[in-house]
Amino acid sequence: MLPGLTAGTLRADGVVRITCCRVAGPVRLQGAKLTGAFFANGARLGTPGADPEEAVLQLNHAEVATDVWAPGLVAHGTVQLNGAVVGGQVNLNDAVLDAPGGTALHAEVLAVGTDLHAMRLRARGRVNLGGARIPRQLNLAYAQLTNPGGHALRASSAVIGELWLRSAAPIEGTVNLRRAQLDLLHVPPEVWPERVQLDGLAYRVLTPHLPAEQRLPLLEREPDGYLPYPYEQLTTAYRTVGDDGAARTVQLAKLRRHRGTLPVYARLWGYLQDAAVGYGFRPMRAALWLLLLLCAGTLAFTLHHPPALKPSEAPAFNPLFYTLDLLLPIIDFGQESAYAPRGGFQWLSYLLIALGWVLATTIAAGITRSLNRQ
């Protein structure tokens, strides 16, 4: 067991190993330049119950030509890789990083040549990968990330090929992926915590492929409330895989959530558009409304024919076309101008005219929105 190791700015023509070592104090290798790999597999660093803010492994701004190989590492304190450059991969499979209330892994602007593997990682404290560059895979499958009341995972502004959290335990703490760029994001819905920061996150493929209804609740976990960009990004991901139905569902959810931020009069108009045509994403609703109103009007005027204004000149009364004349403002079958209902049927005609205009306006708004999306 070593009390500590200090070798800052070390130059080593080959590999450096602390495999299976027990080191009570910090291992300081900041600024080191290694032509080979750094091995810390099975090492135990720090002591349980020590200050979680203490850095037990410092590789800040180190340059490692091949790999940082540390599967099974146990660290009671912070592991630091800030600004490190690793030519190959970083392997933290089965590692235990224990820094409750602190930062378990501090690896801002870390640059690796291939992957960062951390399958079955158990991290108590923040995992900070802000600004990291991982061109292939950040693999956190089966991992346990725990930092209640703080950030469990921060990868804002990172550029990552694939982020995998397959079969991981539900994350305890906030996840921050703002402005990150990913090619593939594999995170089952049940893994996400209650607070997720996604504004500016860009991804091309979202796996596993699930219905939009299972993905949308995630977008409501943004601490800053409604933000349009995450909805647009999710829409793009569904369109990328050809699921236009799911893309329309996401856009409809976006408009409904945005409605809650509008003044009262705008919200009322939004509710009307939603009920009538689903903001243009459910055009068959308008047809259904028109059909119901047409049937109701036809039945009413079949039972009670309105009197003609000029009986000698009026065409034969047809309740179906009379109702169409009332409902469709741009169509004239000559029925509305020839007949004038009275009493309650007059109010029914006014209602049909008003509803016809509302439907026509909302349909036009929906068509305009659809064309704008194209």
CSV table of C-alpha atoms in Angstrom, one decimal:
chain,number,residue,atom,x,y,z
A,1,MET,CA,0.0,0.0,0.0
A,2,LEU,CA,1.4,3.4,-1.0
A,3,PRO,CA,0.7,6.7,0.8
A,4,GLY,CA,0.6,8.5,-2.5
A,5,LEU,CA,2.3,9.1,-5.8
A,6,THR,CA,3.4,12.4,-7.2
A,7,ALA,CA,4.8,12.5,-10.8
A,8,GLY,CA,3.4,15.6,-12.4
A,9,THR,CA,4.8,16.3,-16.0
A,10,LEU,CA,6.2,12.8,-16.0
A,11,ARG,CA,7.7,11.7,-19.3
A,12,ALA,CA,7.6,7.9,-19.9
A,13,ASP,CA,8.7,6.1,-23.0
A,14,GLY,CA,6.3,3.2,-22.5
A,15,VAL,CA,3.5,2.2,-20.2
A,16,VAL,CA,2.8,3.3,-16.6
A,17,ARG,CA,1.1,0.7,-14.3
A,18,ILE,CA,-0.5,1.0,-10.9
A,19,THR,CA,-2.5,-2.2,-11.5
A,20,CYS,CA,-4.1,-3.6,-8.4
A,21,CYS,CA,-2.2,-1.1,-6.2
A,22,ARG,CA,-3.7,0.3,-3.0
A,23,VAL,CA,-2.9,4.0,-2.7
A,24,ALA,CA,-4.2,5.9,0.3
A,25,GLY,CA,-3.3,9.4,-1.0
A,26,PRO,CA,-3.6,11.1,-4.4
A,27,VAL,CA,-1.9,9.8,-7.6
A,28,ARG,CA,-0.7,13.0,-9.3
A,29,LEU,CA,0.2,12.5,-13.0
A,30,GLN,CA,-1.1,15.9,-14.3
A,31,GLY,CA,0.6,16.9,-17.5
A,32,ALA,CA,2.3,13.5,-17.9
A,33,LYS,CA,3.3,12.4,-21.4
A,34,LEU,CA,3.2,8.7,-22.0
A,35,THR,CA,4.1,7.0,-25.3
A,36,GLY,CA,2.3,3.9,-24.1
A,37,ALA,CA,-0.8,3.2,-22.0
A,38,PHE,CA,-1.7,4.0,-18.4
A,39,PHE,CA,-3.0,0.9,-16.5
A,40,ALA,CA,-5.0,1.2,-13.2
A,41,ASN,CA,-7.2,-1.9,-13.5
A,42,GLY,CA,-8.1,-3.2,-10.1
A,43,ALA,CA,-6.4,-0.3,-8.3
A,44,ARG,CA,-7.9,1.1,-5.1
A,45,LEU,CA,-7.4,4.8,-4.6
A,46,GLY,CA,-8.2,6.9,-1.5
A,47,THR,CA,-9.9,5.8,1.7
A,48,PRO,CA,-13.6,5.4,2.4
A,49,GLY,CA,-15.1,8.4,4.2
A,50,ALA,CA,-12.4,10.8,3.0
A,51,ASP,CA,-13.2,14.2,1.6
A,52,PRO,CA,-15.2,13.5,-1.7
A,53,GLU,CA,-13.7,16.6,-3.3
A,54,GLU,CA,-10.2,15.4,-3.0
A,55,ALA,CA,-8.7,14.3,-6.3
A,56,VAL,CA,-7.4,10.7,-5.9
A,57,LEU,CA,-6.2,10.4,-9.5
A,58,GLN,CA,-5.1,13.4,-11.4
A,59,LEU,CA,-4.5,13.0,-15.2
A,60,ASN,CA,-5.3,16.6,-16.0
A,61,HIS,CA,-3.8,17.7,-19.4
A,62,ALA,CA,-2.0,14.4,-19.6
A,63,GLU,CA,-1.1,12.9,-23.0
A,64,VAL,CA,-1.5,9.1,-23.3
A,65,ALA,CA,-0.6,7.7,-26.7
A,66,THR,CA,-2.7,4.6,-26.4
A,67,ASP,CA,-5.2,3.8,-23.7
A,68,VAL,CA,-6.2,4.6,-20.1
A,69,TRP,CA,-7.1,1.1,-18.9
A,70,ALA,CA,-8.9,1.1,-15.5
A,71,PRO,CA,-11.6,-1.6,-15.4
A,72,GLY,CA,-12.4,-2.5,-11.8
A,73,LEU,CA,-10.9,0.8,-10.5
A,74,VAL,CA,-12.2,1.8,-7.0
A,75,ALA,CA,-11.7,5.5,-6.2
A,76,HIS,CA,-12.9,7.2,-3.0
A,77,GLY,CA,-12.7,10.7,-4.3
A,78,THR,CA,-12.4,12.5,-7.6
A,79,VAL,CA,-10.9,11.0,-10.8
A,80,GLN,CA,-9.7,13.9,-12.9
A,81,LEU,CA,-9.1,13.8,-16.7
A,82,ASN,CA,-9.7,17.4,-17.5
A,83,GLY,CA,-8.1,18.3,-20.8
A,84,ALA,CA,-6.4,15.0,-21.1
A,85,VAL,CA,-5.7,13.6,-24.6
A,86,VAL,CA,-5.9,9.8,-25.0
A,87,GLY,CA,-5.0,8.3,-28.3
A,88,GLY,CA,-7.1,5.1,-27.9
A,89,GLN,CA,-9.8,4.4,-25.4
A,90,VAL,CA,-10.7,5.0,-21.8
A,91,ASN,CA,-11.9,1.9,-20.1
A,92,LEU,CA,-13.8,2.3,-16.8
A,93,ASN,CA,-15.8,-0.9,-17.0
A,94,ASP,CA,-16.9,-2.2,-13.6
A,95,ALA,CA,-15.3,0.8,-11.9
A,96,VAL,CA,-16.6,2.3,-8.6
A,97,LEU,CA,-16.2,6.0,-8.3
A,98,ASP,CA,-17.3,7.1,-4.9
A,99,ALA,CA,-17.6,10.8,-4.2
A,100,PRO,CA,-21.0,11.4,-2.7
A,101,GLY,CA,-22.0,15.1,-3.0
A,102,GLY,CA,-18.9,15.8,-5.0
A,103,THR,CA,-17.5,15.1,-8.5
A,104,ALA,CA,-16.8,11.4,-9.1
A,105,LEU,CA,-15.4,11.9,-12.6
A,106,HIS,CA,-14.1,15.3,-13.7
A,107,ALA,CA,-13.3,15.0,-17.4
A,108,GLU,CA,-14.2,18.3,-19.1
A,109,VAL,CA,-12.8,18.7,-22.6
A,110,LEU,CA,-11.4,15.2,-22.5
A,111,ALA,CA,-10.3,14.0,-26.0
A,112,VAL,CA,-10.2,10.3,-26.8
A,113,GLY,CA,-9.3,8.6,-30.0
A,114,THR,CA,-12.1,6.0,-30.0
A,115,ASP,CA,-14.3,5.1,-27.0
A,116,LEU,CA,-15.0,5.7,-23.4
A,117,HIS,CA,-16.3,2.4,-22.0
A,118,ALA,CA,-17.9,2.5,-18.6
A,119,MET,CA,-20.2,-0.4,-18.6
A,120,ARG,CA,-21.5,-1.3,-15.1
A,121,LEU,CA,-19.9,1.8,-13.7
A,122,ARG,CA,-21.1,2.8,-10.2
A,123,ALA,CA,-20.7,6.5,-9.7
A,124,ARG,CA,-21.8,8.3,-6.5
A,125,GLY,CA,-21.3,12.0,-7.4
A,126,ARG,CA,-21.3,14.0,-10.6
A,127,VAL,CA,-19.9,12.5,-13.8
A,128,ASN,CA,-18.7,15.6,-15.7
A,129,LEU,CA,-17.9,15.2,-19.4
A,130,GLY,CA,-18.7,18.8,-20.5
A,131,GLY,CA,-17.0,19.6,-23.8
A,132,ALA,CA,-15.6,16.1,-24.2
A,133,ARG,CA,-14.7,14.7,-27.6
A,134,ILE,CA,-15.5,11.0,-27.9
A,135,PRO,CA,-15.8,10.1,-31.6
A,136,ARG,CA,-17.1,6.6,-31.3
A,137,GLN,CA,-19.0,5.4,-28.2
A,138,LEU,CA,-19.7,6.5,-24.7
A,139,ASN,CA,-21.0,3.3,-23.3
A,140,LEU,CA,-22.7,3.5,-19.9
A,141,ALA,CA,-24.8,0.4,-20.3
A,142,TYR,CA,-25.8,-1.2,-16.9
A,143,ALA,CA,-24.3,1.8,-15.1
A,144,GLN,CA,-25.6,3.3,-11.9
A,145,LEU,CA,-25.3,7.1,-11.7
A,146,THR,CA,-26.3,8.7,-8.4
A,147,ASN,CA,-26.1,12.3,-7.3
A,148,PRO,CA,-29.4,13.3,-5.7
A,149,GLY,CA,-29.9,17.1,-5.6
A,150,GLY,CA,-27.1,17.7,-8.2
A,151,HIS,CA,-26.0,16.7,-11.7
A,152,ALA,CA,-25.6,13.0,-12.1
A,153,LEU,CA,-24.3,13.3,-15.7
A,154,ARG,CA,-23.2,16.5,-17.4
A,155,ALA,CA,-22.1,16.2,-21.0
A,156,SER,CA,-23.1,19.7,-22.2
A,157,SER,CA,-21.3,20.8,-25.4
A,158,ALA,CA,-19.8,17.4,-25.8
A,159,VAL,CA,-19.3,15.8,-29.2
A,160,ILE,CA,-20.0,12.1,-29.0
A,161,GLY,CA,-20.6,9.4,-31.6
A,162,GLU,CA,-22.9,7.2,-29.7
A,163,LEU,CA,-24.2,7.5,-26.1
A,164,TRP,CA,-25.5,4.2,-24.7
A,165,LEU,CA,-27.4,3.9,-21.4
A,166,ARG,CA,-28.9,0.6,-22.3
A,167,SER,CA,-30.3,-1.3,-19.2
A,168,ALA,CA,-28.8,1.3,-16.9
A,169,ALA,CA,-30.4,1.9,-13.5
A,170,PRO,CA,-32.8,4.9,-13.3
A,171,ILE,CA,-30.5,8.0,-12.9
A,172,GLU,CA,-30.7,9.8,-9.6
A,173,GLY,CA,-29.9,13.5,-10.2
A,174,THR,CA,-30.1,15.9,-13.1
A,175,VAL,CA,-28.8,15.1,-16.6
A,176,ASN,CA,-27.4,18.0,-18.6
A,177,LEU,CA,-27.0,17.4,-22.4
A,178,ARG,CA,-27.4,20.9,-23.6
A,179,ARG,CA,-25.7,21.8,-26.8
A,180,ALA,CA,-24.2,18.3,-27.1
A,181,GLN,CA,-23.9,16.7,-30.5
A,182,LEU,CA,-24.6,13.0,-30.9
A,183,ASP,CA,-25.0,10.6,-33.8
A,184,LEU,CA,-26.9,8.0,-31.9
A,185,LEU,CA,-28.7,8.2,-28.5
A,186,HIS,CA,-29.7,5.0,-26.9
A,187,VAL,CA,-31.5,5.7,-23.6
A,188,PRO,CA,-34.7,3.8,-22.6
A,189,PRO,CA,-37.4,6.2,-21.2
A,190,GLU,CA,-37.3,4.6,-17.7
A,191,VAL,CA,-33.6,5.6,-17.3
A,192,TRP,CA,-34.1,9.3,-17.5
A,193,PRO,CA,-34.4,11.2,-14.2
A,194,GLU,CA,-37.0,13.8,-13.3
A,195,ARG,CA,-34.8,16.7,-14.4
A,196,VAL,CA,-33.2,16.6,-17.9
A,197,GLN,CA,-31.7,19.6,-19.7
A,198,LEU,CA,-31.9,19.1,-23.4
A,199,ASP,CA,-32.0,22.5,-25.1
A,200,GLY,CA,-29.6,22.5,-28.0
A,201,LEU,CA,-29.0,18.7,-27.9
A,202,ALA,CA,-28.6,17.5,-31.5
A,203,TYR,CA,-28.8,13.8,-32.4
A,204,ARG,CA,-29.5,11.9,-35.6
A,205,VAL,CA,-30.9,8.6,-34.5
A,206,LEU,CA,-32.8,7.8,-31.3
A,207,THR,CA,-33.0,4.1,-30.2
A,208,PRO,CA,-34.8,2.0,-29.3
A,209,HIS,CA,-37.5,3.1,-31.7
A,210,LEU,CA,-40.6,3.8,-29.6
A,211,PRO,CA,-43.9,5.5,-30.2
A,212,ALA,CA,-43.8,9.3,-29.8
A,213,GLU,CA,-46.1,9.0,-26.7
A,214,GLN,CA,-43.4,7.2,-24.8
A,215,ARG,CA,-40.7,9.9,-25.7
A,216,LEU,CA,-42.7,13.0,-25.1
A,217,PRO,CA,-42.8,13.0,-21.3
A,218,LEU,CA,-39.0,13.5,-21.3
A,219,LEU,CA,-39.4,16.9,-23.0
A,220,GLU,CA,-41.6,18.0,-20.1
A,221,ARG,CA,-38.7,17.5,-17.6
A,222,GLU,CA,-36.8,20.5,-18.7
A,223,PRO,CA,-36.3,22.7,-15.6
A,224,ASP,CA,-36.7,25.9,-17.7
A,225,GLY,CA,-40.2,24.9,-18.8
A,226,TYR,CA,-41.3,24.8,-22.4
A,227,LEU,CA,-38.5,25.1,-25.0
A,228,PRO,CA,-39.3,24.6,-28.7
A,229,TYR,CA,-35.9,23.1,-29.8
A,230,PRO,CA,-36.2,19.7,-28.1
A,231,TYR,CA,-39.5,19.1,-29.9
A,232,GLU,CA,-38.0,20.1,-33.2
A,233,GLN,CA,-35.1,17.7,-32.7
A,234,LEU,CA,-37.4,14.8,-31.7
A,235,THR,CA,-39.5,15.5,-34.8
A,236,THR,CA,-36.4,15.4,-37.0
A,237,ALA,CA,-35.3,12.1,-35.5
A,238,TYR,CA,-38.6,10.5,-36.3
A,239,ARG,CA,-38.6,11.8,-39.8
A,240,THR,CA,-35.0,10.5,-40.3
A,241,VAL,CA,-36.3,6.9,-39.7
A,242,GLY,CA,-39.4,7.6,-41.9
A,243,ASP,CA,-42.0,7.7,-39.0
A,244,ASP,CA,-44.0,10.7,-40.2
A,245,GLY,CA,-46.9,9.8,-37.9
A,246,ALA,CA,-44.8,10.0,-34.8
A,247,ALA,CA,-43.3,13.3,-36.1
A,248,ARG,CA,-46.8,14.8,-36.5
A,249,THR,CA,-47.6,13.7,-32.9
A,250,VAL,CA,-44.5,15.5,-31.6
A,251,GLN,CA,-45.4,18.7,-33.5
A,252,LEU,CA,-48.9,18.6,-32.1
A,253,ALA,CA,-47.6,18.1,-28.6
A,254,LYS,CA,-45.3,21.1,-29.1
A,255,LEU,CA,-48.2,23.4,-30.1
A,256,ARG,CA,-50.3,22.2,-27.2
A,257,ARG,CA,-47.5,22.9,-24.7
A,258,HIS,CA,-46.7,26.2,-26.3
A,259,ARG,CA,-50.4,27.1,-25.9
A,260,GLY,CA,-50.0,27.2,-22.2
A,261,THR,CA,-47.5,30.1,-22.5
A,262,LEU,CA,-49.9,32.3,-24.4
A,263,PRO,CA,-52.4,35.0,-23.3
A,264,VAL,CA,-56.0,33.9,-22.6
A,265,TYR,CA,-57.4,34.9,-25.9
A,266,ALA,CA,-54.7,33.2,-27.8
A,267,ARG,CA,-55.1,30.0,-25.7
A,268,LEU,CA,-58.9,30.0,-26.6
A,269,TRP,CA,-58.1,30.3,-30.3
A,270,GLY,CA,-55.6,27.5,-29.9
A,271,TYR,CA,-58.1,25.2,-28.2
A,272,LEU,CA,-60.5,25.9,-31.0
A,273,GLN,CA,-57.9,25.0,-33.7
A,274,ASP,CA,-56.9,21.9,-31.7
A,275,ALA,CA,-60.5,20.7,-31.4
A,276,ALA,CA,-61.3,21.4,-35.0
A,277,VAL,CA,-58.3,20.2,-36.9
A,278,GLY,CA,-55.6,19.3,-34.4
A,279,TYR,CA,-53.6,22.4,-35.4
A,280,GLY,CA,-53.6,21.0,-39.0
A,281,PHE,CA,-52.1,17.7,-38.0
A,282,ARG,CA,-55.5,16.0,-37.7
A,283,PRO,CA,-57.4,17.3,-40.8
A,284,MET,CA,-60.0,14.5,-40.7
A,285,ARG,CA,-61.4,16.1,-37.6
A,286,ALA,CA,-62.7,19.0,-39.7
A,287,ALA,CA,-64.4,16.6,-42.0
A,288,LEU,CA,-66.0,14.8,-39.0
A,289,TRP,CA,-67.2,18.1,-37.6
A,290,LEU,CA,-68.7,19.2,-40.9
A,291,LEU,CA,-70.4,15.8,-41.3
A,292,LEU,CA,-72.0,16.0,-37.8
A,293,LEU,CA,-73.2,19.6,-38.4
A,294,LEU,CA,-74.4,18.7,-41.9
A,295,CYS,CA,-76.4,15.8,-40.5
A,296,ALA,CA,-77.8,17.9,-37.6
A,297,GLY,CA,-78.8,20.7,-39.9
A,298,THR,CA,-80.3,18.5,-42.5
A,299,LEU,CA,-82.4,16.7,-39.9
A,300,ALA,CA,-83.6,19.9,-38.3
A,301,PHE,CA,-84.6,21.5,-41.6
A,302,THR,CA,-86.2,18.3,-42.9
A,303,LEU,CA,-88.5,18.4,-39.9
A,304,HIS,CA,-89.2,22.1,-40.3
A,305,HIS,CA,-89.0,23.8,-43.7
A,306,PRO,CA,-88.2,27.5,-43.5
A,307,PRO,CA,-90.6,29.7,-45.4
A,308,ALA,CA,-89.5,31.1,-48.8
A,309,LEU,CA,-88.8,34.8,-49.1
A,310,LYS,CA,-90.4,34.9,-52.6
A,311,PRO,CA,-92.5,31.7,-53.0
A,312,SER,CA,-93.0,32.3,-56.7
A,313,GLU,CA,-89.2,32.6,-57.4
A,314,ALA,CA,-87.7,30.2,-54.8
A,315,PRO,CA,-86.2,26.9,-55.9
A,316,ALA,CA,-87.5,23.7,-54.4
A,317,PHE,CA,-86.3,23.5,-50.8
A,318,ASN,CA,-83.6,20.9,-50.2
A,319,PRO,CA,-82.6,20.6,-46.5
A,320,LEU,CA,-79.2,19.0,-47.4
A,321,PHE,CA,-78.1,21.8,-49.8
A,322,TYR,CA,-79.7,24.5,-47.6
A,323,THR,CA,-77.4,23.3,-44.7
A,324,LEU,CA,-74.4,23.2,-47.0
A,325,ASP,CA,-75.2,26.8,-48.0
A,326,LEU,CA,-75.1,27.8,-44.3
A,327,LEU,CA,-71.9,25.8,-43.5
A,328,LEU,CA,-69.7,26.5,-46.5
A,329,PRO,CA,-69.1,30.3,-46.9
A,330,ILE,CA,-67.6,30.1,-50.4
A,331,ILE,CA,-70.4,27.9,-51.9
A,332,ASP,CA,-73.8,29.1,-53.0
A,333,PHE,CA,-76.5,26.6,-54.0
A,334,GLY,CA,-79.1,29.4,-54.0
A,335,GLN,CA,-80.9,27.9,-50.9
A,336,GLU,CA,-79.8,30.3,-48.2
A,337,SER,CA,-80.8,33.4,-50.0
A,338,ALA,CA,-84.2,32.0,-50.9
A,339,TYR,CA,-85.4,30.8,-47.5
A,340,ALA,CA,-85.6,32.6,-44.1
A,341,PRO,CA,-86.1,30.4,-41.0
A,342,ARG,CA,-87.8,31.9,-38.0
A,343,GLY,CA,-87.6,31.5,-34.2
A,344,GLY,CA,-85.3,28.9,-32.9
A,345,PHE,CA,-84.5,27.7,-36.4
A,346,GLN,CA,-83.2,31.1,-37.3
A,347,TRP,CA,-80.8,30.9,-34.4
A,348,LEU,CA,-79.8,27.4,-35.6
A,349,SER,CA,-79.0,28.9,-39.0
A,350,TYR,CA,-76.8,31.6,-37.4
A,351,LEU,CA,-75.0,29.0,-35.4
A,352,LEU,CA,-74.3,26.9,-38.5
A,353,ILE,CA,-73.0,29.9,-40.3
A,354,ALA,CA,-70.7,30.9,-37.4
A,355,LEU,CA,-69.4,27.3,-37.0
A,356,GLY,CA,-68.8,27.1,-40.8
A,357,TRP,CA,-66.7,30.2,-40.7
A,358,VAL,CA,-64.7,28.9,-37.7
A,359,LEU,CA,-64.1,25.6,-39.4
A,360,ALA,CA,-63.1,27.3,-42.6
A,361,THR,CA,-60.6,29.6,-40.8
A,362,THR,CA,-59.1,26.8,-38.7
A,363,ILE,CA,-58.7,24.6,-41.8
A,364,ALA,CA,-57.0,27.4,-43.7
A,365,ALA,CA,-54.7,28.0,-40.7
A,366,GLY,CA,-53.9,24.3,-40.6
A,367,ILE,CA,-53.2,24.1,-44.3
A,368,THR,CA,-50.9,27.2,-44.0
A,369,ARG,CA,-49.0,25.6,-41.2
A,370,SER,CA,-48.6,22.4,-43.1
A,371,LEU,CA,-47.3,24.2,-46.1
A,372,ASN,CA,-44.9,26.2,-44.0
A,373,ARG,CA,-43.5,22.9,-42.5
A,374,GLN,CA,-42.9,21.7,-46.1
